[in-house]
Structures are given as C-alpha cells and as structure tokens.
Tab-separated table of C-alpha atoms in Angstrom:
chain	number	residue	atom	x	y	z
H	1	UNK	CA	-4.457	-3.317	19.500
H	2	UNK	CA	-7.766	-1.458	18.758
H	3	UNK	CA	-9.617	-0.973	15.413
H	4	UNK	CA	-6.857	-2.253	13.367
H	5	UNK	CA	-8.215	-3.625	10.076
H	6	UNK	CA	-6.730	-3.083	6.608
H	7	UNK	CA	-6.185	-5.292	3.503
H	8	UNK	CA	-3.032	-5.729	1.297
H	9	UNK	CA	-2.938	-6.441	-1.869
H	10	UNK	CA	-0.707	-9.438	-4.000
H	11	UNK	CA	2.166	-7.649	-4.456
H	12	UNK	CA	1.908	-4.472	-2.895
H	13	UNK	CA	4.789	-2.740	-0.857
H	14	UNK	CA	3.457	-1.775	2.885
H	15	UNK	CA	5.437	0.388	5.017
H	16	UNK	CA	4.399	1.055	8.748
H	17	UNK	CA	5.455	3.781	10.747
H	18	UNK	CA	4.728	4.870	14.134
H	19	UNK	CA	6.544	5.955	17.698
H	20	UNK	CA	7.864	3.354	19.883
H	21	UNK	CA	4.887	1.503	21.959
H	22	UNK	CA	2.674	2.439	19.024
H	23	UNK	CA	1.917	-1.249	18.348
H	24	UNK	CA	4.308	-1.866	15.321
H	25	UNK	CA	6.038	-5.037	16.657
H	26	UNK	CA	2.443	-6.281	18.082
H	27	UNK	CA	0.991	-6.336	14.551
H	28	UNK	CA	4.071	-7.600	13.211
H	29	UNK	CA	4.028	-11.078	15.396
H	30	UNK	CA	0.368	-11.431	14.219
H	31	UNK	CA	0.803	-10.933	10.604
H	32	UNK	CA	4.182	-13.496	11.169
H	33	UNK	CA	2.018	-16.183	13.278
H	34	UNK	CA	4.083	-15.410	16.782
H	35	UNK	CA	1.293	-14.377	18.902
H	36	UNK	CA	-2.325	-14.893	18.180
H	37	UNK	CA	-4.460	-11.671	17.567
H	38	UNK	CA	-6.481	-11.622	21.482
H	39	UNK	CA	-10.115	-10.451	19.114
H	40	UNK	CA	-9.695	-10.022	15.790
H	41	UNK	CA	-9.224	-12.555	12.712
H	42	UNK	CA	-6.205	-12.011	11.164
H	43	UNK	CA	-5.863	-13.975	7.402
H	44	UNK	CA	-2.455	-13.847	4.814
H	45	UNK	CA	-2.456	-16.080	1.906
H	46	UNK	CA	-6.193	-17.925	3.151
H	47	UNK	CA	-3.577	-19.228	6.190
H	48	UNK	CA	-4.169	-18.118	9.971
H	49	UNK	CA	-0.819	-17.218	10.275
H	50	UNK	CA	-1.035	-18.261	14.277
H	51	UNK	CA	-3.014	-21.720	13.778
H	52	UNK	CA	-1.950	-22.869	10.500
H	53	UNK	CA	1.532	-21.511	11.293
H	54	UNK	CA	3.412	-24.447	9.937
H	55	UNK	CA	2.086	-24.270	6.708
H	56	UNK	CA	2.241	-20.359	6.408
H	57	UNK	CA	5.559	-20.134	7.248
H	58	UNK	CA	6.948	-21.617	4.332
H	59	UNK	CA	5.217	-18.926	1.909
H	60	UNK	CA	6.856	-15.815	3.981
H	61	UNK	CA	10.444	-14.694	4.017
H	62	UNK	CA	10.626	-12.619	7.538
H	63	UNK	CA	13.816	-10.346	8.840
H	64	UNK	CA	13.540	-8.741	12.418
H	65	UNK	CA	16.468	-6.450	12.719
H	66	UNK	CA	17.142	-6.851	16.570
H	67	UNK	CA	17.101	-10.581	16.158
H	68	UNK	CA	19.320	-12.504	14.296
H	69	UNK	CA	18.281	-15.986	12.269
H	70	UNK	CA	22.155	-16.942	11.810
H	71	UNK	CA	23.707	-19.405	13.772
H	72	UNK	CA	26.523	-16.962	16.438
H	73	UNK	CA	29.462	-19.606	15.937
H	74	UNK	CA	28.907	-21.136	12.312
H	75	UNK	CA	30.176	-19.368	8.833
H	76	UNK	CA	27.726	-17.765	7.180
H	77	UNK	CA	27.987	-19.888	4.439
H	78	UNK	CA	26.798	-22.699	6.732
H	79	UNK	CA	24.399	-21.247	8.173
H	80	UNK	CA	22.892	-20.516	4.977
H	81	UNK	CA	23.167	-24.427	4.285
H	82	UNK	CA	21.367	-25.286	7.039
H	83	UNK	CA	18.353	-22.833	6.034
H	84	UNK	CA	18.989	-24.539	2.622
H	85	UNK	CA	18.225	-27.717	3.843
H	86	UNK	CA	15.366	-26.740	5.744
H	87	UNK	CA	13.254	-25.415	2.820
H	88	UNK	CA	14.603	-28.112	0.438
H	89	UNK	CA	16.466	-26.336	-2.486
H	90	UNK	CA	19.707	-28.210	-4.044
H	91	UNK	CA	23.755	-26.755	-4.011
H	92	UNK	CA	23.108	-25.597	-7.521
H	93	UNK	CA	19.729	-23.348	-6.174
H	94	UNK	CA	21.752	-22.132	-3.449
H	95	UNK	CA	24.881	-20.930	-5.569
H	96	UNK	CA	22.899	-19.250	-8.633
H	97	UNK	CA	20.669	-17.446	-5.921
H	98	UNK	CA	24.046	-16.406	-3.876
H	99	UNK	CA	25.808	-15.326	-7.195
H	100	UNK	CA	22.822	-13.100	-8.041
H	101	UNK	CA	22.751	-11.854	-4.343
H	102	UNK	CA	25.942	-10.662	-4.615
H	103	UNK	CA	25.067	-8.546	-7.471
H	104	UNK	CA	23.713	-6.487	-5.062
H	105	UNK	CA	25.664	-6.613	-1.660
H	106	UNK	CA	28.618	-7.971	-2.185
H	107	UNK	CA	28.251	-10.782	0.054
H	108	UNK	CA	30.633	-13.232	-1.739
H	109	UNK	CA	33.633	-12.164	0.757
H	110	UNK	CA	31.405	-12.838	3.837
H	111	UNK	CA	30.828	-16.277	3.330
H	112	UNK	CA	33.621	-17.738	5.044
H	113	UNK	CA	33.349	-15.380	8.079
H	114	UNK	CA	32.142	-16.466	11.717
H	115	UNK	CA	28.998	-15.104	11.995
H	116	UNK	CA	30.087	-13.453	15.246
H	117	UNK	CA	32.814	-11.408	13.639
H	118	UNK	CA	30.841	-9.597	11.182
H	119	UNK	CA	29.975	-6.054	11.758
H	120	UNK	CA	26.304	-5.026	11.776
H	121	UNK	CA	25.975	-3.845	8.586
H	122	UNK	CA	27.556	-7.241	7.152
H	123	UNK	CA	25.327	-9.431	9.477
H	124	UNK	CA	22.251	-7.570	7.618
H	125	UNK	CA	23.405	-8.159	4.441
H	126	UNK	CA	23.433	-12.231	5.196
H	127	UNK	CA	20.218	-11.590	7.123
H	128	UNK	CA	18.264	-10.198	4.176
H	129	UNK	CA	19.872	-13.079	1.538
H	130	UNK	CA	18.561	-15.228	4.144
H	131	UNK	CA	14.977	-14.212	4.510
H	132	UNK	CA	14.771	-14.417	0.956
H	133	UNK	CA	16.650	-17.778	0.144
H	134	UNK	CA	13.308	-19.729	-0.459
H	135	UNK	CA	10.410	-19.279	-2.765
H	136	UNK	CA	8.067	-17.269	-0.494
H	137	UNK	CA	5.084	-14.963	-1.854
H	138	UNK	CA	5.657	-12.174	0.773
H	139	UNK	CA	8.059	-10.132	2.618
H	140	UNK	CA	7.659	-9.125	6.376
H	141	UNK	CA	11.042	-6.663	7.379
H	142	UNK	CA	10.869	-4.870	10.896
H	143	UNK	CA	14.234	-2.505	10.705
H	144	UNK	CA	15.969	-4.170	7.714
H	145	UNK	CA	18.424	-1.548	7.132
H	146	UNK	CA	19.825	-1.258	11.195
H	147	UNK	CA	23.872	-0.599	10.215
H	148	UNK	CA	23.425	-0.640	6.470
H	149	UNK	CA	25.403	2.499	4.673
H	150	UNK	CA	23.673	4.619	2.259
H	151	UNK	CA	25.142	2.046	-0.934
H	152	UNK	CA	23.973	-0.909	1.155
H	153	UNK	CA	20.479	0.502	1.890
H	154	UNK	CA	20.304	1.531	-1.812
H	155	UNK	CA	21.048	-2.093	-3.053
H	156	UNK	CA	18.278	-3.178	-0.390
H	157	UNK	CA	15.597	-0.613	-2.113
H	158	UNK	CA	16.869	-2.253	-6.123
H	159	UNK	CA	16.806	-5.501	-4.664
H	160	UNK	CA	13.029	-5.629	-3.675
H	161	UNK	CA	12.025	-3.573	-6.786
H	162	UNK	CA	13.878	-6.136	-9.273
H	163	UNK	CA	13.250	-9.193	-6.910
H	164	UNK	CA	15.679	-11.740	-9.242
H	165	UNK	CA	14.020	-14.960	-7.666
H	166	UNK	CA	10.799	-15.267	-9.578
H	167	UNK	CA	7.628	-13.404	-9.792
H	168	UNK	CA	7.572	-9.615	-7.399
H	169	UNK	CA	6.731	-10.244	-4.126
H	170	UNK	CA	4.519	-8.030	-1.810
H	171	UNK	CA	6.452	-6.560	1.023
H	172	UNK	CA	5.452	-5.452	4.430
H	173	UNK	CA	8.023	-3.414	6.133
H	174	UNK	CA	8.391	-1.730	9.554
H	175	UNK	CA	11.205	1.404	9.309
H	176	UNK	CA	11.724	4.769	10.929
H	177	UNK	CA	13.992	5.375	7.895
H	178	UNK	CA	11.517	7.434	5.733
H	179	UNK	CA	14.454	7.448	3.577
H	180	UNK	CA	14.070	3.982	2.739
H	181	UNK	CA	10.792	3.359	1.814
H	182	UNK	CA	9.862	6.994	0.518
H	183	UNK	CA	10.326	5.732	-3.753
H	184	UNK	CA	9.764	2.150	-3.166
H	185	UNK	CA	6.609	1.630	-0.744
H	186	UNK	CA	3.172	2.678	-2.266
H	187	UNK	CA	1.371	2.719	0.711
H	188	UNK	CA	1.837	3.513	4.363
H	189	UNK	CA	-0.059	2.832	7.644
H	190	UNK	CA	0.665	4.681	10.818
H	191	UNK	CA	-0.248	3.109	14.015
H	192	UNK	CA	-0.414	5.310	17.376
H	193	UNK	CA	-1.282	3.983	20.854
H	194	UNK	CA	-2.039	0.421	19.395
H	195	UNK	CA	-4.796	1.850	16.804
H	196	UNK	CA	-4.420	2.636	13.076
H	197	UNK	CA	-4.551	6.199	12.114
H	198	UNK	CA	-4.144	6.633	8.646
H	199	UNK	CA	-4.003	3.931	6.056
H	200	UNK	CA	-2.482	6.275	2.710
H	201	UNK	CA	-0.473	5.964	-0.423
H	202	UNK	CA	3.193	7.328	0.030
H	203	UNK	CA	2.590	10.671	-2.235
H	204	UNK	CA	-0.614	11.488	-1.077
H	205	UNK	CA	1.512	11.936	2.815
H	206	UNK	CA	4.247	13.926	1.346
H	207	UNK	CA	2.114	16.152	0.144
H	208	UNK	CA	0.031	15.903	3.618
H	209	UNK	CA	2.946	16.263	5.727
H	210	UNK	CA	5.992	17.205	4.260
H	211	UNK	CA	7.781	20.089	3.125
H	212	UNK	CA	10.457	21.346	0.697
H	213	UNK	CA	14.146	22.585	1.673
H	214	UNK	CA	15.118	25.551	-0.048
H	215	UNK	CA	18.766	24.974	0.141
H	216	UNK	CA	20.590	28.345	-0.615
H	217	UNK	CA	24.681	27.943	-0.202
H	218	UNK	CA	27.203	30.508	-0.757
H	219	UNK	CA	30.150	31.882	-0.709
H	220	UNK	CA	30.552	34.035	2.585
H	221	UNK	CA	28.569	34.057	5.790
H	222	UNK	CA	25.081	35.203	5.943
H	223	UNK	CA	25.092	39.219	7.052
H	224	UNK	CA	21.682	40.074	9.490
H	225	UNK	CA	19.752	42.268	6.768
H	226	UNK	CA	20.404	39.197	4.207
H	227	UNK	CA	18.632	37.087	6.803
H	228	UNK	CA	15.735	39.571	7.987
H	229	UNK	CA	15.289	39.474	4.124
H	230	UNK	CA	15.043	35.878	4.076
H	231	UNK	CA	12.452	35.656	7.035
H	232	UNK	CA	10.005	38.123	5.402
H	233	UNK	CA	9.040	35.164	3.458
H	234	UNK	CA	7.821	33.972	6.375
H	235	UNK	CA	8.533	30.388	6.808
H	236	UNK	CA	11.688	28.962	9.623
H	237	UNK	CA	14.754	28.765	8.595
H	238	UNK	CA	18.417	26.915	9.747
H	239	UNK	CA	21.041	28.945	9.055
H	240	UNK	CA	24.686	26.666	8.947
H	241	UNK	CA	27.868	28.247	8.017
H	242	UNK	CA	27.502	29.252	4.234
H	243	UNK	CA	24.267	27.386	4.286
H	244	UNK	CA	20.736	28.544	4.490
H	245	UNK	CA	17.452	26.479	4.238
H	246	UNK	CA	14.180	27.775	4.240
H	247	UNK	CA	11.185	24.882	5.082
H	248	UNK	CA	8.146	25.435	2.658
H	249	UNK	CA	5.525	22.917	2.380
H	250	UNK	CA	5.900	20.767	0.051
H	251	UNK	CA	2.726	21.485	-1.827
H	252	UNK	CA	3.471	25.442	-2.442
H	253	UNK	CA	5.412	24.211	-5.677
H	254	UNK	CA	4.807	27.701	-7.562
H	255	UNK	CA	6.047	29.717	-4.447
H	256	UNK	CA	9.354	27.864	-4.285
H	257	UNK	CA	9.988	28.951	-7.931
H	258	UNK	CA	9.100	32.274	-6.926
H	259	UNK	CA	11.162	32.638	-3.716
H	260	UNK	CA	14.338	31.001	-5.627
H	261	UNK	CA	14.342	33.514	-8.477
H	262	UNK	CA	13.531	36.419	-5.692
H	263	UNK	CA	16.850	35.408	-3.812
H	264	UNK	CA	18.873	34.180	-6.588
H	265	UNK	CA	18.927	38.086	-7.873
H	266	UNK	CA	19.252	39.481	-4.696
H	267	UNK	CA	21.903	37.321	-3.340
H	268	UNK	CA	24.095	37.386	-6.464
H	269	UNK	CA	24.672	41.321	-5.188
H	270	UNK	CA	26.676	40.605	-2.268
H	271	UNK	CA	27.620	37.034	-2.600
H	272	UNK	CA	28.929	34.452	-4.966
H	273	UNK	CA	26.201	32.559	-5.146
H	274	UNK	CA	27.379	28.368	-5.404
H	275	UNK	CA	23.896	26.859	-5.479
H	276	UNK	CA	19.994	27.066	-4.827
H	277	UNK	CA	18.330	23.408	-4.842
H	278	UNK	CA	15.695	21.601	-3.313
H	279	UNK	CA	15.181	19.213	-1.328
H	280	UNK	CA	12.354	17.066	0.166
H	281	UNK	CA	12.026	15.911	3.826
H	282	UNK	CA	9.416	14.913	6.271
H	283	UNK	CA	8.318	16.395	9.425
H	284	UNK	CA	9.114	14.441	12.699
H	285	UNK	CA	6.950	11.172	13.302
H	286	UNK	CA	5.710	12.489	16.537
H	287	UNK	CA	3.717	15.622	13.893
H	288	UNK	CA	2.089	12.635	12.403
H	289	UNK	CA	-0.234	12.088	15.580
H	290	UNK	CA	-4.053	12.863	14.479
C-alpha cells in the first residue's frame, strides 16, 4: 500500500470501497493486527494493532464475510458459549444480549442448529451476534451482508445505528453494497491500486458521482416518437416493458422537477400514466477511478 494515511474518529462509521486488488483486505489485516504494515505506523485505540495484538483484540469486534468464526460441527448456541467464555461474560450476559439480538434477526430459532446446516444468510446472522458479543469500542466488517435479504440487511443497518450493548461504537466497514452503507456511513474512503483516492463524507459523493432515476411507468408500451421525445432531454435512458428511466445527475434537482411536469402532461395524452418517481443510484465503482 502507498500513501495511505487517514484518521477516524471515536465513533464514526467508515465505509471503504474499491475494485478487487485495490488493497481493501490489505488495510483491513493492518487495522485488525493480522499482518504488520511493511512502512507505515498504523495506531487504533493508542494499541499497535500488530505488536500489542493481544491486548487490542479484546477492544474490537471483527466479521470477515468469507471466513467464518463458528465452530463447522458445534450448535450455534455453543459456539457462542465458547466465545462467551473466552471474553469472560456470565449465562445471564449471554441470554439478555441474545434476547435483544433477536430483536433484530430473529436468531432465537438458529440456536440449536449445526452450524454446518445453516444457509448463508443464517450463518451471517450468528456471525454478526458474534462479533459483537463482547464489550468492544469498534467495529471492523469486510462483506457483512454476503447472503443477507433485503429485511436482514435492514436489521443489520438499525442494529449498528441503535447499538443496544452500551455506548455507539465506531464502525469500519468494507462493502460493494452501496446500498448498505449509503444512510448509515458518514464517511467513505476509496482505495485504487493499493493507494487512497478520496477520503469524503457519504453526501458530498452522491452528489459527486451519482445520479437520479427518473422512473416513468405506464400503462402501454412506449411508441418511437414518445421516446425521440424523451431523448431530446438529452440524458440515456433504459427503456423496460412499460418502464422508462431517464439518468440525470443527481445534483440537477430543479431540472428533474422540470422534466417530470414536461412528461407528466405530455404522456397523460396517449397513456394512462401509473407513476413518475425518483430514484437515487450510483454510477459503477470502476467510474470512481481518479
């Protein structure tokens, strides 16, 4: 890694992005105290998370997606006792902190599975209660939400943002799933080729990179002058059935407005017109590259 250096904050939420090879997982087994950094000093908490790694551990929580920290032929409710006794909490800590786990995930009815039966979205579930089953001052995820649905992912996003087990927590998070982290990280660093390109807060980048959908359905399918119409505003456009979206960036707010009202009276002559809404997405990672 080259020219990496940034700071974080006591309880700030971190996301970093970046293509595969871009030096994600690298940074990740410093910050966890893995691998060493090979030139650069590398400090969480006052700890050198490499040197002073026994120590240091015991403050972080840390999930990596690919690799799991249950135990293949145990329950998961033992394997959660054996992380129990390894960080020193009591039955009674263990229950209240399962009870308000399952709150969120459901993960009650799991507990008396083999850990090898569970489906990949289940195994994350237990994999997330158990990075967080200790008192620990910061999060480290790398792809916490590999086979979670779109309910599961959402509990993940309340969980962190009303962390039940004492004071908030910072979190540093590695996703591709812009989804994820869009409303609940503040700040983003994108790594490319093993150096950090941009270091910026979440809104500032969708208003650098992203753009609005102007999603336009109907009843009917598009005829060719309605859509030669449509492309006079100049911007692309994916045309899907009884669908049409038109990609503005996002920060031409007022010309959204404008081009809604322009088609909702023009369309409402030859179709039925079901609904004109908006909605916000991000350009491919790869655009990112600066």
């Amino acid at each position: 890694m080259e020219n990496v250096s940034f700071s974080i904050s006591k309880g700030e939420k971190v996301a970093v992005l970046g293509l595969n090879g871009s030096g994600k997982s690298t940074l990740f087994k410093i910050l966890t105290g893995i691998i060493p950094p090979s030139s650069w000093v590398c400090k969480c908490m006052g700890y050198d998370p490499f040197s002073d790694r026994k120590r240091y551990v015991k403050n972080i929580g840390v999930l990596l997606g690919q690799k799991s920290l249950l135990i293949p032929e145990l329950t998961v409710y033992d394997s959660l006792k054996l992380y129990k006794a390894v960080y020193q909490l009591n039955e009674k800590q263990l229950d209240e902190r399962l009870k308000v786990f399952d709150e969120y995930f459901g993960i009650e009815k799991l507990l008396s599975r083999i850990v090898r039966t569970l489906s990949l979205g289940e195994r994350m579930k237990a994999e997330i209660f158990m990075a967080s089953i200790h008192d620990l001052s910061i999060f480290f995820f790398d792809e916490p939400t590999i086979g979670l649905d779109v309910n599961a992912k959402s509990a993940f996003k309340e969980f962190l943002l009303n962390y039940p087990f004492g004071s908030e927590k910072t979190v540093f998070i590695i996703t591709h799933e812009f989804y994820v982290i869009k409303d609940f990280c503040t700040r983003i660093l994108l790594l490319d080729n093993g150096k950090l390109k941009l270091d910026i807060e979440t809104k500032h980048l969708k208003n650098k990179f992203g753009y609005k959908n102007l999603v336009i359905d109907f009843e009917g399918k598009p005829t060719k002058t309605t859509v030669e119409n449509i492309r006079l505003f100049g911007y692309p456009i994916e045309i899907e059935k009884n669908s049409v979206k038109i990609k503005v960036p996002y920060e031409n707010k007022e010309e959204i407005e404008e081009i809604r009202g322009i088609l909702s009276k023009s369309l409402k002559r030859n179709f039925e017109l079901l609904k004109i809404g908006v909605e916000l997405s991000l350009r491919r990672l790869s655009y990112f590259r600066i």
